[in-house]
Short mmCIF file of N, CA and C and ligand atoms in Angstrom, two decimals:
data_model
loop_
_atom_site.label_atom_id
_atom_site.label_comp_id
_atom_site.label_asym_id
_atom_site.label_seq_id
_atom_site.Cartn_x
_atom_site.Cartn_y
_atom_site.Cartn_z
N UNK A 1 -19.21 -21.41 -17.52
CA UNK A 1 -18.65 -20.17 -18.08
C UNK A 1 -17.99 -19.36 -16.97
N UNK A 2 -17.10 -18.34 -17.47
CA UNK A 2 -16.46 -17.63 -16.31
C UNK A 2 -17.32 -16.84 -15.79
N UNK A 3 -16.90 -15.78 -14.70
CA UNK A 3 -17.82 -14.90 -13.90
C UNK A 3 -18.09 -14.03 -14.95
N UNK A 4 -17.11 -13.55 -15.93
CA UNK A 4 -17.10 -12.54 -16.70
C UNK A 4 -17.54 -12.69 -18.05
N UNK A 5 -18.01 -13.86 -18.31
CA UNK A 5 -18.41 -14.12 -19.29
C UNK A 5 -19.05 -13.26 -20.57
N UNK A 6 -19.25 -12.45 -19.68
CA UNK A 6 -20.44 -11.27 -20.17
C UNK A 6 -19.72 -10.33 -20.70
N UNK A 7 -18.83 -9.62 -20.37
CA UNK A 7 -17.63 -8.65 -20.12
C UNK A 7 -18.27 -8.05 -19.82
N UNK A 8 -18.56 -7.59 -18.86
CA UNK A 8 -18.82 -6.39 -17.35
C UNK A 8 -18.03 -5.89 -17.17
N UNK A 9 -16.77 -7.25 -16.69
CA UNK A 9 -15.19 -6.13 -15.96
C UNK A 9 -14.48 -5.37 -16.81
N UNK A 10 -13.98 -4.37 -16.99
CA UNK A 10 -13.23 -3.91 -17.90
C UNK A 10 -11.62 -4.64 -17.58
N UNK A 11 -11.22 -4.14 -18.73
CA UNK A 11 -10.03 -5.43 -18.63
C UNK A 11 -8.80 -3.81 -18.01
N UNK A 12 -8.08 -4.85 -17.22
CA UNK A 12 -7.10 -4.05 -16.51
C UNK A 12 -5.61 -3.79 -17.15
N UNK A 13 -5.45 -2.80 -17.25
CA UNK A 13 -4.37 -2.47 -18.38
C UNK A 13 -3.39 -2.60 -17.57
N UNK A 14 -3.03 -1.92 -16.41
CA UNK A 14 -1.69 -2.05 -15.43
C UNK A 14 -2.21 -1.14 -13.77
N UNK A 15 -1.05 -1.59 -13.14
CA UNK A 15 -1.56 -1.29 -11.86
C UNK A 15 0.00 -1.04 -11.34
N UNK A 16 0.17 -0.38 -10.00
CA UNK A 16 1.30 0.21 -9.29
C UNK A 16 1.24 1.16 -8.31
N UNK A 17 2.48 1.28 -7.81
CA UNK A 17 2.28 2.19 -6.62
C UNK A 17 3.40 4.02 -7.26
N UNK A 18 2.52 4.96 -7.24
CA UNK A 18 3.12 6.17 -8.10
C UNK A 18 2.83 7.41 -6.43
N UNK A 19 3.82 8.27 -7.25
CA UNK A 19 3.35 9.72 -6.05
C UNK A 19 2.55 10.35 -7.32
N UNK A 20 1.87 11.35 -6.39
CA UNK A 20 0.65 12.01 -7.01
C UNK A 20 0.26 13.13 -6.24
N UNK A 21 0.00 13.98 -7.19
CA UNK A 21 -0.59 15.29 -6.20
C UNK A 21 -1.73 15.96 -7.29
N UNK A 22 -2.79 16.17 -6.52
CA UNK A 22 -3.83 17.08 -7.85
C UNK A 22 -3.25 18.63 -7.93
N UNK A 23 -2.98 19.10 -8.87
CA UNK A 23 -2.91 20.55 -8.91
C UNK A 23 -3.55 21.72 -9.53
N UNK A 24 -4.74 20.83 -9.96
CA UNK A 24 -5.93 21.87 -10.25
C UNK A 24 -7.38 21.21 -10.45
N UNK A 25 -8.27 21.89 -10.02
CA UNK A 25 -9.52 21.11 -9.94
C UNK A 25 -10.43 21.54 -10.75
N UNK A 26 -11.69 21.56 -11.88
CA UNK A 26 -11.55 22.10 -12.80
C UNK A 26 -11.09 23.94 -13.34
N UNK A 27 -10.15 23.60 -13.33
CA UNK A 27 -9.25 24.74 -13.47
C UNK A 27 -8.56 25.48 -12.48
N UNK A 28 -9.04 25.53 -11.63
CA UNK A 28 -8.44 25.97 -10.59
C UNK A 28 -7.28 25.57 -9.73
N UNK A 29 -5.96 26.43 -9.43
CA UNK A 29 -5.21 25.82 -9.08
C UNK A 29 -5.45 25.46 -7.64
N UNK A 30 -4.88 24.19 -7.02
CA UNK A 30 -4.82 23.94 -6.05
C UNK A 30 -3.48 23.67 -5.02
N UNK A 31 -3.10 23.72 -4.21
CA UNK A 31 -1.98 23.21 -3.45
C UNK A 31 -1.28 22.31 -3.32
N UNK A 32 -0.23 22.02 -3.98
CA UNK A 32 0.24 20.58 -3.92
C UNK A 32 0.28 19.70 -2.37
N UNK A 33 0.19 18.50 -2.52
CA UNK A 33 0.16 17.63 -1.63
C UNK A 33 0.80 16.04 -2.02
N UNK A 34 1.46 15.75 -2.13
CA UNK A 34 2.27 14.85 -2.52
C UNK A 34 2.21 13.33 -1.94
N UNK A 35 1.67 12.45 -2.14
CA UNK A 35 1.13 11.28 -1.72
C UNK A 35 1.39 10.11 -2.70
N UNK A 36 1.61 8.96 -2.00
CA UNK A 36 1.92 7.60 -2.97
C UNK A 36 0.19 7.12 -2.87
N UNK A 37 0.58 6.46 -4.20
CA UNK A 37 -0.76 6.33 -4.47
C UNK A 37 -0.60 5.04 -5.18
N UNK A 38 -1.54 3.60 -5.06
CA UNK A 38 -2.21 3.00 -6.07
C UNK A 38 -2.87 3.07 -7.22
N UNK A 39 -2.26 3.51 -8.46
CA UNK A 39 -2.70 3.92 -9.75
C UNK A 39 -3.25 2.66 -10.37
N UNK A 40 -4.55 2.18 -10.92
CA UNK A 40 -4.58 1.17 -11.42
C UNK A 40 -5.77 1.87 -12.92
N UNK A 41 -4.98 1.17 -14.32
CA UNK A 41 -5.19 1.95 -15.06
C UNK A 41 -6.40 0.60 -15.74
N UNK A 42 -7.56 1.32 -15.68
CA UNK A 42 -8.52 0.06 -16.00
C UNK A 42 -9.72 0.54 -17.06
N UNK A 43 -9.78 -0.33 -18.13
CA UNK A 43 -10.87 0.41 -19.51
C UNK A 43 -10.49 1.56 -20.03
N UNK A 44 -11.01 2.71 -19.62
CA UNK A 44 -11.01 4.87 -19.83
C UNK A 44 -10.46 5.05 -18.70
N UNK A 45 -10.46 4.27 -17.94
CA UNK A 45 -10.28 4.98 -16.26
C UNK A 45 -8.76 4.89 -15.34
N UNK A 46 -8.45 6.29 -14.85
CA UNK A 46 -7.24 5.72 -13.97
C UNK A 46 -7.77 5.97 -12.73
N UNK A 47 -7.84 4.86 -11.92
CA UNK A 47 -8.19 4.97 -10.74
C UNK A 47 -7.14 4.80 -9.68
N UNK A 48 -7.23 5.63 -8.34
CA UNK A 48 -6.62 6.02 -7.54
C UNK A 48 -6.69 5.48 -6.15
N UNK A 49 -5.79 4.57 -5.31
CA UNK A 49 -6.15 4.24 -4.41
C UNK A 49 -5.49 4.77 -3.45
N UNK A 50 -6.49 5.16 -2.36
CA UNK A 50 -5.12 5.67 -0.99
C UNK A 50 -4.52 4.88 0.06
N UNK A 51 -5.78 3.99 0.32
CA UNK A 51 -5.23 2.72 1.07
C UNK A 51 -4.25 1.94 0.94
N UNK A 52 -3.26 1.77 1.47
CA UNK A 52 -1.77 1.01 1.87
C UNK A 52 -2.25 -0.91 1.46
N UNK A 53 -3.78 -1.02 2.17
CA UNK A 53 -4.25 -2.16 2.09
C UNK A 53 -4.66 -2.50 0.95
N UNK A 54 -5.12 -1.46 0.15
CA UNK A 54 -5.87 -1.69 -1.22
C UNK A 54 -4.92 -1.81 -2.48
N UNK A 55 -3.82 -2.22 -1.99
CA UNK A 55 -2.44 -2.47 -2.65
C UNK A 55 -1.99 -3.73 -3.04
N UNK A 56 -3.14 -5.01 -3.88
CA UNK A 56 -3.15 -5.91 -4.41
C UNK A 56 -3.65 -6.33 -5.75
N UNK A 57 -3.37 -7.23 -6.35
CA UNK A 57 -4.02 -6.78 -7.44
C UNK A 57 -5.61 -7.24 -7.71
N UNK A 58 -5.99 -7.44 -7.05
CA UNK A 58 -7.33 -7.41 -6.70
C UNK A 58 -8.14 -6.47 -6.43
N UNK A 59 -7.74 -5.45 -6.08
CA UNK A 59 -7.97 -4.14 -5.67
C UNK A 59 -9.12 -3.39 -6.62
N UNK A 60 -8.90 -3.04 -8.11
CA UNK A 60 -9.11 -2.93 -8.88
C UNK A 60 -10.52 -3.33 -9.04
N UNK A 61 -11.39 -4.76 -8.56
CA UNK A 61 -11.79 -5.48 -9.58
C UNK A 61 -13.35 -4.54 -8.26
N UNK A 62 -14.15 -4.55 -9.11
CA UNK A 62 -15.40 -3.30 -8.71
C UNK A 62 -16.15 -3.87 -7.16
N UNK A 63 -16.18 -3.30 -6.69
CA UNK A 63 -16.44 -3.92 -4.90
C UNK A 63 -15.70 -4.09 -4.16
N UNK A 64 -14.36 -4.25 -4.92
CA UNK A 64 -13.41 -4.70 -3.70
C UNK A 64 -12.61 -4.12 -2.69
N UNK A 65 -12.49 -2.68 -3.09
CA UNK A 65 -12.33 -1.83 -2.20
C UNK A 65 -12.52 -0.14 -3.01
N UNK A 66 -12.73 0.59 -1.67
CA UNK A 66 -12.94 2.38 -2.60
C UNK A 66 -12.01 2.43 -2.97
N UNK A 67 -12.22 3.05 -4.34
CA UNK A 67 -11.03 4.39 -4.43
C UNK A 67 -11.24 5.62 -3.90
N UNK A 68 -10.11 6.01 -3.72
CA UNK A 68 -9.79 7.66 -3.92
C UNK A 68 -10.58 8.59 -4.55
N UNK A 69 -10.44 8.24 -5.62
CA UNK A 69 -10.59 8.72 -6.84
C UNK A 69 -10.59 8.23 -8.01
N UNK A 70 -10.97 8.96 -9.12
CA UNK A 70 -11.51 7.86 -10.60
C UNK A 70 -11.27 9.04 -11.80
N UNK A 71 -9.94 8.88 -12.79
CA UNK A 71 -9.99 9.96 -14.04
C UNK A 71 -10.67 9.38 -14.85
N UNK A 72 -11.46 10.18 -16.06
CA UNK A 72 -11.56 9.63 -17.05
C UNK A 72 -10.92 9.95 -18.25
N UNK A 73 -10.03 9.27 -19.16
CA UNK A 73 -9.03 9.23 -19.88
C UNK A 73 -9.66 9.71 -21.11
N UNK A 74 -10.78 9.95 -21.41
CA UNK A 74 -11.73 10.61 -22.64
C UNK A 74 -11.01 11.68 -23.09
N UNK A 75 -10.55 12.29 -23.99
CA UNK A 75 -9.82 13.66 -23.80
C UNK A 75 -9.27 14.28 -23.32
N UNK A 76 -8.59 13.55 -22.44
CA UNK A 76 -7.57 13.84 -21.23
C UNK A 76 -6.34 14.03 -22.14
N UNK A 77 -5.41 15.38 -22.20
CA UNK A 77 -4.02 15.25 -21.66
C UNK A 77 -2.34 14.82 -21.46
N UNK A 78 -1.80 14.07 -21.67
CA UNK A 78 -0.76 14.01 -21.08
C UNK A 78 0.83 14.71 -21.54
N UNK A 79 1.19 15.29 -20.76
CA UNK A 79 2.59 15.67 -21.09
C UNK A 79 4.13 15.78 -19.63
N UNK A 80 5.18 15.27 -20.20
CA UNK A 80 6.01 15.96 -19.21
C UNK A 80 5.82 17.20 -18.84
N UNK A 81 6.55 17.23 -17.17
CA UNK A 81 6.45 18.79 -16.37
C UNK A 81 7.37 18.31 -15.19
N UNK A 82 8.16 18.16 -16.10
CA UNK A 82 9.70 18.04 -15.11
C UNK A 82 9.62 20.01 -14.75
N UNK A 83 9.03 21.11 -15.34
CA UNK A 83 9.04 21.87 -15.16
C UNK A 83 8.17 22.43 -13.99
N UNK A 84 7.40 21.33 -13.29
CA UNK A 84 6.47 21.87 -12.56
C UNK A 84 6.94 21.00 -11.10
N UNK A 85 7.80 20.47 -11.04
CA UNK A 85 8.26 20.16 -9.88
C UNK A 85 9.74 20.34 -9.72
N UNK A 86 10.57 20.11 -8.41
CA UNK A 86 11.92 19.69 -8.41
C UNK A 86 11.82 18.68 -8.37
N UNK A 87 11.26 17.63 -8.11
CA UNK A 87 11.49 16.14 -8.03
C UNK A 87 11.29 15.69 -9.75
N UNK A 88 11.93 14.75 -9.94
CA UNK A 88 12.30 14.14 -11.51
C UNK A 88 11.27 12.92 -11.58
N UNK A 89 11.07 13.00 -13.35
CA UNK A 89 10.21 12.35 -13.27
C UNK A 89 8.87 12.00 -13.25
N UNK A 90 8.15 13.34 -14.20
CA UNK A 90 7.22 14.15 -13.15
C UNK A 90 6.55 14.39 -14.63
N UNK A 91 5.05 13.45 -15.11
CA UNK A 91 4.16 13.84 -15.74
C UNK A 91 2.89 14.82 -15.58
N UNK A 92 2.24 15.39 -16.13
CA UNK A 92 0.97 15.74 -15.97
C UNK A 92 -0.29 15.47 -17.08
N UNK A 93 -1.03 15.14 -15.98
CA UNK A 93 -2.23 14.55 -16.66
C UNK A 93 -3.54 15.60 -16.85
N UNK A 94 -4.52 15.78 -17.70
CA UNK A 94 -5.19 17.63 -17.66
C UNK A 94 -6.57 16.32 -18.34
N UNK A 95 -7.29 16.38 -17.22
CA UNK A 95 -8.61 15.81 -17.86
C UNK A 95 -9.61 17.06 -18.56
N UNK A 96 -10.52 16.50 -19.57
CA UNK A 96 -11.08 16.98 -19.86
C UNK A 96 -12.26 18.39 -19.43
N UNK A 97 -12.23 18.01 -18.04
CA UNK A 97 -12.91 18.77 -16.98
C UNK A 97 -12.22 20.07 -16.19
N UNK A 98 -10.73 19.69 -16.85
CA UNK A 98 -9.95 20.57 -15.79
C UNK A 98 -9.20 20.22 -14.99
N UNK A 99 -9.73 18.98 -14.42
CA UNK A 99 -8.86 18.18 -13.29
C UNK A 99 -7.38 18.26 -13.58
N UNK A 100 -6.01 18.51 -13.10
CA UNK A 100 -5.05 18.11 -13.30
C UNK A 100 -4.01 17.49 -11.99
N UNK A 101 -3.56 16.34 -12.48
CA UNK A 101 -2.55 15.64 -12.02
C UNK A 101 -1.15 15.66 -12.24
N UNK A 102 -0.45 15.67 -11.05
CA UNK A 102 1.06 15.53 -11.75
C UNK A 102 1.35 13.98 -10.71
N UNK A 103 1.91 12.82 -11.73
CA UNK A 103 1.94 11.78 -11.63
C UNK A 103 4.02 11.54 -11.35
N UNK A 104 4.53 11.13 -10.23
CA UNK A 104 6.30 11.01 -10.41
C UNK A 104 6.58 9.54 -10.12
N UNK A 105 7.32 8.71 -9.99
CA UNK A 105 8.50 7.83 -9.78
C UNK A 105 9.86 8.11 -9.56
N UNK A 106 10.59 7.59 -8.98
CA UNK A 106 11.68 7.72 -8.62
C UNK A 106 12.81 6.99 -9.79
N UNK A 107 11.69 5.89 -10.72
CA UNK A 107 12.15 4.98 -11.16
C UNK A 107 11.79 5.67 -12.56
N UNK A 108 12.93 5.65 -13.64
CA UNK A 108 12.94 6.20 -15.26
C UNK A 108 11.75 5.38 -15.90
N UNK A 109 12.45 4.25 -16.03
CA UNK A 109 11.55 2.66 -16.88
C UNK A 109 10.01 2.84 -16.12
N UNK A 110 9.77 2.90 -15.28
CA UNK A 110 8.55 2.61 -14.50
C UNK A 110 7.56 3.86 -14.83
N UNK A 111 8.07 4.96 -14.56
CA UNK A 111 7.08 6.18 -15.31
C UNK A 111 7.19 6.68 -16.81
N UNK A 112 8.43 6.48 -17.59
CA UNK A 112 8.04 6.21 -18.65
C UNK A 112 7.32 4.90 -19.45
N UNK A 113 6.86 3.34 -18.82
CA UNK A 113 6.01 2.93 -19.08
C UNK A 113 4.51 3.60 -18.83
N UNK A 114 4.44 4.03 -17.55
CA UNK A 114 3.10 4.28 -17.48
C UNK A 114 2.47 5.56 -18.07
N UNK A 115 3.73 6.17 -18.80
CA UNK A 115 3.19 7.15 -19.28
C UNK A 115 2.84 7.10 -20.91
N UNK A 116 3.64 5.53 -21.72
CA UNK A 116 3.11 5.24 -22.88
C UNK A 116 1.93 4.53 -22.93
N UNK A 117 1.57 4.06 -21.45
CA UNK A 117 0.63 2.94 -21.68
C UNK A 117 -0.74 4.16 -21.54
N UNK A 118 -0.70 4.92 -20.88
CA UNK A 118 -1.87 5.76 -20.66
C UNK A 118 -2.24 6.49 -21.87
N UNK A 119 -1.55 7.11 -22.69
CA UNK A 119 -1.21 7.98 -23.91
C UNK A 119 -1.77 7.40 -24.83
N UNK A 120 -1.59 5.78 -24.85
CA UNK A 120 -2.34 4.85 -25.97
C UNK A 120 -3.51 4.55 -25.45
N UNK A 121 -3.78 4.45 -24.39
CA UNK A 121 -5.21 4.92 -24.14
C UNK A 121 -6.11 5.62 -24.77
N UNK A 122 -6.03 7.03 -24.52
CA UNK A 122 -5.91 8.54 -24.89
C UNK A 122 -6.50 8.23 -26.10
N UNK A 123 -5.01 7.54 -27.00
CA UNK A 123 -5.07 7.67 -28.60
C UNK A 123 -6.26 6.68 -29.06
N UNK A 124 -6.25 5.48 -28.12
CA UNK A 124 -7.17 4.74 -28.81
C UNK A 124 -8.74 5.37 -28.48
N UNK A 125 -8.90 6.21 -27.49
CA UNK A 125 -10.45 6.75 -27.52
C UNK A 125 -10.58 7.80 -28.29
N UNK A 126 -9.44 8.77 -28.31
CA UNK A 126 -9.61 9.80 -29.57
C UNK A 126 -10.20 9.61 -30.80
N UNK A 127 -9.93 7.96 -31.15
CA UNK A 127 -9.94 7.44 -32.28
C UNK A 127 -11.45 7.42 -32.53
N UNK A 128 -12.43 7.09 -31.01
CA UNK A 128 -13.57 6.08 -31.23
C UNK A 128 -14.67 6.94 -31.88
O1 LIG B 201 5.49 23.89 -6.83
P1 LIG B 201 5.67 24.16 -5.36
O2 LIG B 201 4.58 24.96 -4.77
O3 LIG B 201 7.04 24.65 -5.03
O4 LIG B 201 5.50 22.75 -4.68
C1 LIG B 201 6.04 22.35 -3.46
C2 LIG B 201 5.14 22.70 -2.33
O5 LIG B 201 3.81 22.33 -2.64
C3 LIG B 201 5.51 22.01 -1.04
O6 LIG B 201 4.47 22.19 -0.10
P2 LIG B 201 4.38 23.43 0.89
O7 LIG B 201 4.51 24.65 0.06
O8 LIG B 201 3.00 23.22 1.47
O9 LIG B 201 5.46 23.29 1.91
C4 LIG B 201 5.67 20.52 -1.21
O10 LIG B 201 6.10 19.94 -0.02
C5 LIG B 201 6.66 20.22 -2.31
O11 LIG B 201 6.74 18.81 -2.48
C6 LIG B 201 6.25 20.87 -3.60
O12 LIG B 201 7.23 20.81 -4.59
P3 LIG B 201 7.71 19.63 -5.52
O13 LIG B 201 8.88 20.26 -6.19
O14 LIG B 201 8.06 18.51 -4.62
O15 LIG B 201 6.66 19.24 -6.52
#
């Protein structure tokens, strides 16, 4: 049987390299800081990598390297905020806690995928 036989791993929805800055922590605003980041969107969770190295797709799979950071997509959020930056391109993510993210690309196709694929996320736990 496979390793996973069991389903332990959560299955990995998509993975990439995005800029990112937190801009509020529960509720509170914070300072932008603008950083590329390893987004890998896995089960409820978008997890965040900072490491340059942790930039495979292996990355992801639990042990294999830290993240950053870890959202949980439960009632989370999402909308454009091309209004909240000058740079284009430019989602925000508002977790349930407060946390907020503004997620960009340089690339149209590439952040408007990741911004339907996360959304159906969203929709499919809203649902549960
Ligand atoms: O919304 P803001 O405050 O104009 O965001 C910009 C600043 O955070 C700026 O940092 P400093 O104020 O520490 O210099 C960043 O370098 C910019 O990237 C931020 O604006 P954009 O428009 O890039 O999100």
């Amino acid at each position: 049987s496979s390793p996973d036989s069991e389903g332990v791993t959560p299955e990995l929805e998509k993975a990439g390299l995005l800029n990112k800055t937190k801009i509020a922590e529960g509720g509170r605003k914070l300072r932008k800081n603008w950083n590329p980041s390893w987004v890998v969107l896995v089960g409820n969770s978008l997890v965040f990598f900072k490491d340059p190295k942790s930039q495979n797709p292996d990355s992801w799979k639990p042990g294999n390297s830290r993240p950053e950071s870890s959202v949980d997509l439960r009632g989370a959020q999402l909308q454009w905020a091309n209004d909240l930056s000058s740079k284009k391109n430019v989602f925000k993510l508002r977790t349930i806690t407060g946390n907020e993210f503004l997620l960009q690309s340089e690339t149209d196709s590439l952040i408007r995928e990741w911004y339907r694929t996360i959304q159906n996320v969203i929709d499919r736990l809203d649902k549960e």
